Amino acid sequence: MPDDLALSPADALAEAQRLLDADRPFHAHEVLESVWKTAPDQERELWRGLAQLAVGFTHVRRGNARGARSLLTRAADRLAPFAAEPPHDLDLDALVRDVRSLTGRLETGDLRTDMDLRVRLVRRPFP
């Protein structure tokens, strides 16, 4: 990803979803991080949480349970406060629930690098 990547929130979410669906979570992280760095103050933690979710998935794929648990816990904690009024049509209730469920599985030692990591970022399908 170029260092100066500048996408609208909708475009970034669509691209991140495409990359997550293609099982390329590190690349999704790069897209989400680019928005985090330029987001307005009131949304910065939201985008940081989304980027951390993708990095957590990267740790799962690499077999790093400790790193995955840490990043996914932080991601869920950052995303949860936005769930009451989620911006950008994000499906944060489901996303936080799914991330916490995955974190719970990792805490019980259920780490497989081929785990199903499919998540839906927004409520509606992208065009």
PDB file of N, CA and C in Angstrom, residues 13-76:
ATOM      1  N   LEU A  13     -13.474   1.015   3.745  1.00  0.00           N
ATOM      2  CA  LEU A  13     -14.181  -0.146   4.286  1.00  0.00           C
ATOM      3  C   LEU A  13     -14.433  -1.187   3.200  1.00  0.00           C
ATOM      4  N   ALA A  14     -14.788  -0.745   2.006  1.00  0.00           N
ATOM      5  CA  ALA A  14     -14.998  -1.689   0.907  1.00  0.00           C
ATOM      6  C   ALA A  14     -13.703  -2.413   0.557  1.00  0.00           C
ATOM      7  N   GLU A  15     -12.608  -1.681   0.494  1.00  0.00           N
ATOM      8  CA  GLU A  15     -11.314  -2.295   0.172  1.00  0.00           C
ATOM      9  C   GLU A  15     -10.850  -3.211   1.301  1.00  0.00           C
ATOM     10  N   ALA A  16     -11.007  -2.779   2.536  1.00  0.00           N
ATOM     11  CA  ALA A  16     -10.624  -3.628   3.667  1.00  0.00           C
ATOM     12  C   ALA A  16     -11.457  -4.905   3.674  1.00  0.00           C
ATOM     13  N   GLN A  17     -12.748  -4.787   3.393  1.00  0.00           N
ATOM     14  CA  GLN A  17     -13.600  -5.980   3.344  1.00  0.00           C
ATOM     15  C   GLN A  17     -13.139  -6.917   2.240  1.00  0.00           C
ATOM     16  N   ARG A  18     -12.824  -6.363   1.085  1.00  0.00           N
ATOM     17  CA  ARG A  18     -12.338  -7.178  -0.033  1.00  0.00           C
ATOM     18  C   ARG A  18     -11.073  -7.929   0.374  1.00  0.00           C
ATOM     19  N   LEU A  19     -10.161  -7.239   1.042  1.00  0.00           N
ATOM     20  CA  LEU A  19      -8.907  -7.862   1.463  1.00  0.00           C
ATOM     21  C   LEU A  19      -9.125  -8.903   2.554  1.00  0.00           C
ATOM     22  N   LEU A  20     -10.009  -8.613   3.499  1.00  0.00           N
ATOM     23  CA  LEU A  20     -10.324  -9.609   4.527  1.00  0.00           C
ATOM     24  C   LEU A  20     -10.964 -10.841   3.902  1.00  0.00           C
ATOM     25  N   ASP A  21     -11.878 -10.625   2.961  1.00  0.00           N
ATOM     26  CA  ASP A  21     -12.529 -11.742   2.280  1.00  0.00           C
ATOM     27  C   ASP A  21     -11.522 -12.581   1.491  1.00  0.00           C
ATOM     28  N   ALA A  22     -10.457 -11.948   1.024  1.00  0.00           N
ATOM     29  CA  ALA A  22      -9.397 -12.648   0.282  1.00  0.00           C
ATOM     30  C   ALA A  22      -8.336 -13.224   1.221  1.00  0.00           C
ATOM     31  N   ASP A  23      -8.598 -13.159   2.530  1.00  0.00           N
ATOM     32  CA  ASP A  23      -7.678 -13.651   3.564  1.00  0.00           C
ATOM     33  C   ASP A  23      -6.326 -12.942   3.505  1.00  0.00           C
ATOM     34  N   ARG A  24      -6.408 -11.624   3.373  1.00  0.00           N
ATOM     35  CA  ARG A  24      -5.209 -10.781   3.364  1.00  0.00           C
ATOM     36  C   ARG A  24      -5.333  -9.721   4.462  1.00  0.00           C
ATOM     37  N   PRO A  25      -5.375 -10.169   5.722  1.00  0.00           N
ATOM     38  CA  PRO A  25      -5.646  -9.232   6.807  1.00  0.00           C
ATOM     39  C   PRO A  25      -4.565  -8.170   7.003  1.00  0.00           C
ATOM     40  N   PHE A  26      -3.300  -8.491   6.724  1.00  0.00           N
ATOM     41  CA  PHE A  26      -2.281  -7.463   6.904  1.00  0.00           C
ATOM     42  C   PHE A  26      -2.494  -6.326   5.920  1.00  0.00           C
ATOM     43  N   HIS A  27      -2.878  -6.649   4.708  1.00  0.00           N
ATOM     44  CA  HIS A  27      -3.133  -5.604   3.717  1.00  0.00           C
ATOM     45  C   HIS A  27      -4.373  -4.782   4.097  1.00  0.00           C
ATOM     46  N   ALA A  28      -5.376  -5.467   4.662  1.00  0.00           N
ATOM     47  CA  ALA A  28      -6.560  -4.743   5.156  1.00  0.00           C
ATOM     48  C   ALA A  28      -6.147  -3.777   6.257  1.00  0.00           C
ATOM     49  N   HIS A  29      -5.242  -4.221   7.106  1.00  0.00           N
ATOM     50  CA  HIS A  29      -4.730  -3.349   8.169  1.00  0.00           C
ATOM     51  C   HIS A  29      -4.118  -2.080   7.590  1.00  0.00           C
ATOM     52  N   GLU A  30      -3.353  -2.221   6.532  1.00  0.00           N
ATOM     53  CA  GLU A  30      -2.709  -1.058   5.918  1.00  0.00           C
ATOM     54  C   GLU A  30      -3.750  -0.053   5.429  1.00  0.00           C
ATOM     55  N   VAL A  31      -4.806  -0.547   4.827  1.00  0.00           N
ATOM     56  CA  VAL A  31      -5.882   0.336   4.338  1.00  0.00           C
ATOM     57  C   VAL A  31      -6.543   1.044   5.519  1.00  0.00           C
ATOM     58  N   LEU A  32      -6.897   0.279   6.545  1.00  0.00           N
ATOM     59  CA  LEU A  32      -7.581   0.852   7.710  1.00  0.00           C
ATOM     60  C   LEU A  32      -6.682   1.813   8.470  1.00  0.00           C
ATOM     61  N   GLU A  33      -5.405   1.484   8.545  1.00  0.00           N
ATOM     62  CA  GLU A  33      -4.459   2.374   9.222  1.00  0.00           C
ATOM     63  C   GLU A  33      -4.330   3.710   8.498  1.00  0.00           C
ATOM     64  N   SER A  34      -4.427   3.681   7.167  1.00  0.00           N
ATOM     65  CA  SER A  34      -4.317   4.945   6.426  1.00  0.00           C
ATOM     66  C   SER A  34      -5.458   5.888   6.787  1.00  0.00           C
ATOM     67  N   VAL A  35      -6.644   5.349   7.049  1.00  0.00           N
ATOM     68  CA  VAL A  35      -7.777   6.190   7.449  1.00  0.00           C
ATOM     69  C   VAL A  35      -7.599   6.623   8.897  1.00  0.00           C
ATOM     70  N   TRP A  36      -7.145   5.722   9.746  1.00  0.00           N
ATOM     71  CA  TRP A  36      -6.912   6.048  11.157  1.00  0.00           C
ATOM     72  C   TRP A  36      -6.004   7.264  11.284  1.00  0.00           C
ATOM     73  N   LYS A  37      -4.961   7.313  10.482  1.00  0.00           N
ATOM     74  CA  LYS A  37      -3.985   8.406  10.590  1.00  0.00           C
ATOM     75  C   LYS A  37      -4.560   9.759  10.175  1.00  0.00           C
ATOM     76  N   THR A  38      -5.623   9.753   9.377  1.00  0.00           N
ATOM     77  CA  THR A  38      -6.187  11.013   8.894  1.00  0.00           C
ATOM     78  C   THR A  38      -7.609  11.260   9.396  1.00  0.00           C
ATOM     79  N   ALA A  39      -8.117  10.353  10.205  1.00  0.00           N
ATOM     80  CA  ALA A  39      -9.508  10.458  10.676  1.00  0.00           C
ATOM     81  C   ALA A  39      -9.689  11.655  11.600  1.00  0.00           C
ATOM     82  N   PRO A  40     -10.905  12.205  11.628  1.00  0.00           N
ATOM     83  CA  PRO A  40     -11.178  13.263  12.600  1.00  0.00           C
ATOM     84  C   PRO A  40     -11.027  12.691  14.017  1.00  0.00           C
ATOM     85  N   ASP A  41     -10.711  13.565  14.959  1.00  0.00           N
ATOM     86  CA  ASP A  41     -10.442  13.129  16.331  1.00  0.00           C
ATOM     87  C   ASP A  41     -11.525  12.218  16.894  1.00  0.00           C
ATOM     88  N   GLN A  42     -12.792  12.521  16.629  1.00  0.00           N
ATOM     89  CA  GLN A  42     -13.887  11.753  17.213  1.00  0.00           C
ATOM     90  C   GLN A  42     -13.987  10.330  16.637  1.00  0.00           C
ATOM     91  N   GLU A  43     -13.304  10.042  15.520  1.00  0.00           N
ATOM     92  CA  GLU A  43     -13.342   8.704  14.923  1.00  0.00           C
ATOM     93  C   GLU A  43     -12.000   7.985  14.961  1.00  0.00           C
ATOM     94  N   ARG A  44     -11.002   8.631  15.473  1.00  0.00           N
ATOM     95  CA  ARG A  44      -9.656   8.042  15.411  1.00  0.00           C
ATOM     96  C   ARG A  44      -9.583   6.682  16.100  1.00  0.00           C
ATOM     97  N   GLU A  45     -10.180   6.552  17.275  1.00  0.00           N
ATOM     98  CA  GLU A  45     -10.128   5.275  17.996  1.00  0.00           C
ATOM     99  C   GLU A  45     -10.928   4.193  17.283  1.00  0.00           C
ATOM    100  N   LEU A  46     -11.983   4.566  16.594  1.00  0.00           N
ATOM    101  CA  LEU A  46     -12.747   3.618  15.787  1.00  0.00           C
ATOM    102  C   LEU A  46     -11.847   2.989  14.721  1.00  0.00           C
ATOM    103  N   TRP A  47     -11.173   3.821  13.951  1.00  0.00           N
ATOM    104  CA  TRP A  47     -10.313   3.327  12.874  1.00  0.00           C
ATOM    105  C   TRP A  47      -9.102   2.588  13.430  1.00  0.00           C
ATOM    106  N   ARG A  48      -8.618   3.021  14.557  1.00  0.00           N
ATOM    107  CA  ARG A  48      -7.510   2.307  15.205  1.00  0.00           C
ATOM    108  C   ARG A  48      -7.968   0.901  15.597  1.00  0.00           C
ATOM    109  N   GLY A  49      -9.172   0.789  16.141  1.00  0.00           N
ATOM    110  CA  GLY A  49      -9.726  -0.519  16.496  1.00  0.00           C
ATOM    111  C   GLY A  49      -9.902  -1.420  15.283  1.00  0.00           C
ATOM    112  N   LEU A  50     -10.381  -0.861  14.180  1.00  0.00           N
ATOM    113  CA  LEU A  50     -10.546  -1.652  12.967  1.00  0.00           C
ATOM    114  C   LEU A  50      -9.190  -2.139  12.442  1.00  0.00           C
ATOM    115  N   ALA A  51      -8.187  -1.257  12.490  1.00  0.00           N
ATOM    116  CA  ALA A  51      -6.844  -1.662  12.061  1.00  0.00           C
ATOM    117  C   ALA A  51      -6.295  -2.755  12.983  1.00  0.00           C
ATOM    118  N   GLN A  52      -6.543  -2.633  14.283  1.00  0.00           N
ATOM    119  CA  GLN A  52      -6.060  -3.644  15.225  1.00  0.00           C
ATOM    120  C   GLN A  52      -6.755  -4.984  15.006  1.00  0.00           C
ATOM    121  N   LEU A  53      -8.023  -4.950  14.627  1.00  0.00           N
ATOM    122  CA  LEU A  53      -8.729  -6.187  14.296  1.00  0.00           C
ATOM    123  C   LEU A  53      -7.988  -6.921  13.182  1.00  0.00           C
ATOM    124  N   ALA A  54      -7.634  -6.199  12.127  1.00  0.00           N
ATOM    125  CA  ALA A  54      -6.935  -6.823  11.000  1.00  0.00           C
ATOM    126  C   ALA A  54      -5.556  -7.343  11.418  1.00  0.00           C
ATOM    127  N   VAL A  55      -4.857  -6.621  12.274  1.00  0.00           N
ATOM    128  CA  VAL A  55      -3.556  -7.099  12.745  1.00  0.00           C
ATOM    129  C   VAL A  55      -3.747  -8.337  13.627  1.00  0.00           C
ATOM    130  N   GLY A  56      -4.805  -8.348  14.427  1.00  0.00           N
ATOM    131  CA  GLY A  56      -5.101  -9.536  15.227  1.00  0.00           C
ATOM    132  C   GLY A  56      -5.310 -10.755  14.351  1.00  0.00           C
ATOM    133  N   PHE A  57      -6.028 -10.572  13.246  1.00  0.00           N
ATOM    134  CA  PHE A  57      -6.224 -11.671  12.304  1.00  0.00           C
ATOM    135  C   PHE A  57      -4.890 -12.111  11.700  1.00  0.00           C
ATOM    136  N   THR A  58      -4.008 -11.147  11.445  1.00  0.00           N
ATOM    137  CA  THR A  58      -2.680 -11.474  10.921  1.00  0.00           C
ATOM    138  C   THR A  58      -1.935 -12.361  11.913  1.00  0.00           C
ATOM    139  N   HIS A  59      -2.032 -12.041  13.196  1.00  0.00           N
ATOM    140  CA  HIS A  59      -1.374 -12.867  14.214  1.00  0.00           C
ATOM    141  C   HIS A  59      -1.969 -14.272  14.256  1.00  0.00           C
ATOM    142  N   VAL A  60      -3.277 -14.394  14.082  1.00  0.00           N
ATOM    143  CA  VAL A  60      -3.893 -15.732  14.025  1.00  0.00           C
ATOM    144  C   VAL A  60      -3.276 -16.519  12.881  1.00  0.00           C
ATOM    145  N   ARG A  61      -3.213 -15.911  11.700  1.00  0.00           N
ATOM    146  CA  ARG A  61      -2.671 -16.602  10.530  1.00  0.00           C
ATOM    147  C   ARG A  61      -1.213 -17.025  10.740  1.00  0.00           C
ATOM    148  N   ARG A  62      -0.486 -16.270  11.538  1.00  0.00           N
ATOM    149  CA  ARG A  62       0.926 -16.580  11.785  1.00  0.00           C
ATOM    150  C   ARG A  62       1.122 -17.499  12.987  1.00  0.00           C
ATOM    151  N   GLY A  63       0.022 -17.899  13.641  1.00  0.00           N
ATOM    152  CA  GLY A  63       0.116 -18.825  14.768  1.00  0.00           C
ATOM    153  C   GLY A  63       0.512 -18.181  16.082  1.00  0.00           C
ATOM    154  N   ASN A  64       0.387 -16.879  16.176  1.00  0.00           N
ATOM    155  CA  ASN A  64       0.770 -16.144  17.380  1.00  0.00           C
ATOM    156  C   ASN A  64      -0.477 -15.869  18.223  1.00  0.00           C
ATOM    157  N   ALA A  65      -0.837 -16.832  19.065  1.00  0.00           N
ATOM    158  CA  ALA A  65      -2.060 -16.714  19.864  1.00  0.00           C
ATOM    159  C   ALA A  65      -1.990 -15.537  20.832  1.00  0.00           C
ATOM    160  N   ARG A  66      -0.872 -15.344  21.476  1.00  0.00           N
ATOM    161  CA  ARG A  66      -0.744 -14.254  22.448  1.00  0.00           C
ATOM    162  C   ARG A  66      -0.935 -12.896  21.775  1.00  0.00           C
ATOM    163  N   GLY A  67      -0.252 -12.693  20.650  1.00  0.00           N
ATOM    164  CA  GLY A  67      -0.401 -11.440  19.915  1.00  0.00           C
ATOM    165  C   GLY A  67      -1.821 -11.246  19.399  1.00  0.00           C
ATOM    166  N   ALA A  68      -2.429 -12.320  18.921  1.00  0.00           N
ATOM    167  CA  ALA A  68      -3.800 -12.244  18.420  1.00  0.00           C
ATOM    168  C   ALA A  68      -4.756 -11.859  19.538  1.00  0.00           C
ATOM    169  N   ARG A  69      -4.650 -12.519  20.686  1.00  0.00           N
ATOM    170  CA  ARG A  69      -5.538 -12.191  21.819  1.00  0.00           C
ATOM    171  C   ARG A  69      -5.379 -10.738  22.225  1.00  0.00           C
ATOM    172  N   SER A  70      -4.165 -10.285  22.319  1.00  0.00           N
ATOM    173  CA  SER A  70      -3.893  -8.917  22.743  1.00  0.00           C
ATOM    174  C   SER A  70      -4.493  -7.903  21.772  1.00  0.00           C
ATOM    175  N   LEU A  71      -4.228  -8.066  20.483  1.00  0.00           N
ATOM    176  CA  LEU A  71      -4.728  -7.110  19.492  1.00  0.00           C
ATOM    177  C   LEU A  71      -6.239  -7.182  19.359  1.00  0.00           C
ATOM    178  N   LEU A  72      -6.797  -8.386  19.370  1.00  0.00           N
ATOM    179  CA  LEU A  72      -8.250  -8.516  19.219  1.00  0.00           C
ATOM    180  C   LEU A  72      -8.990  -7.974  20.433  1.00  0.00           C
ATOM    181  N   THR A  73      -8.424  -8.152  21.622  1.00  0.00           N
ATOM    182  CA  THR A  73      -9.044  -7.579  22.830  1.00  0.00           C
ATOM    183  C   THR A  73      -9.045  -6.059  22.743  1.00  0.00           C
ATOM    184  N   ARG A  74      -7.908  -5.483  22.362  1.00  0.00           N
ATOM    185  CA  ARG A  74      -7.835  -4.027  22.227  1.00  0.00           C
ATOM    186  C   ARG A  74      -8.778  -3.529  21.144  1.00  0.00           C
ATOM    187  N   ALA A  75      -8.878  -4.278  20.043  1.00  0.00           N
ATOM    188  CA  ALA A  75      -9.780  -3.879  18.957  1.00  0.00           C
ATOM    189  C   ALA A  75     -11.220  -3.841  19.450  1.00  0.00           C
ATOM    190  N   ALA A  76     -11.672  -4.895  20.101  1.00  0.00           N
ATOM    191  CA  ALA A  76     -13.052  -4.944  20.600  1.00  0.00           C
ATOM    192  C   ALA A  76     -13.307  -3.832  21.605  1.00  0.00           C
TER     193      ALA A  76
END
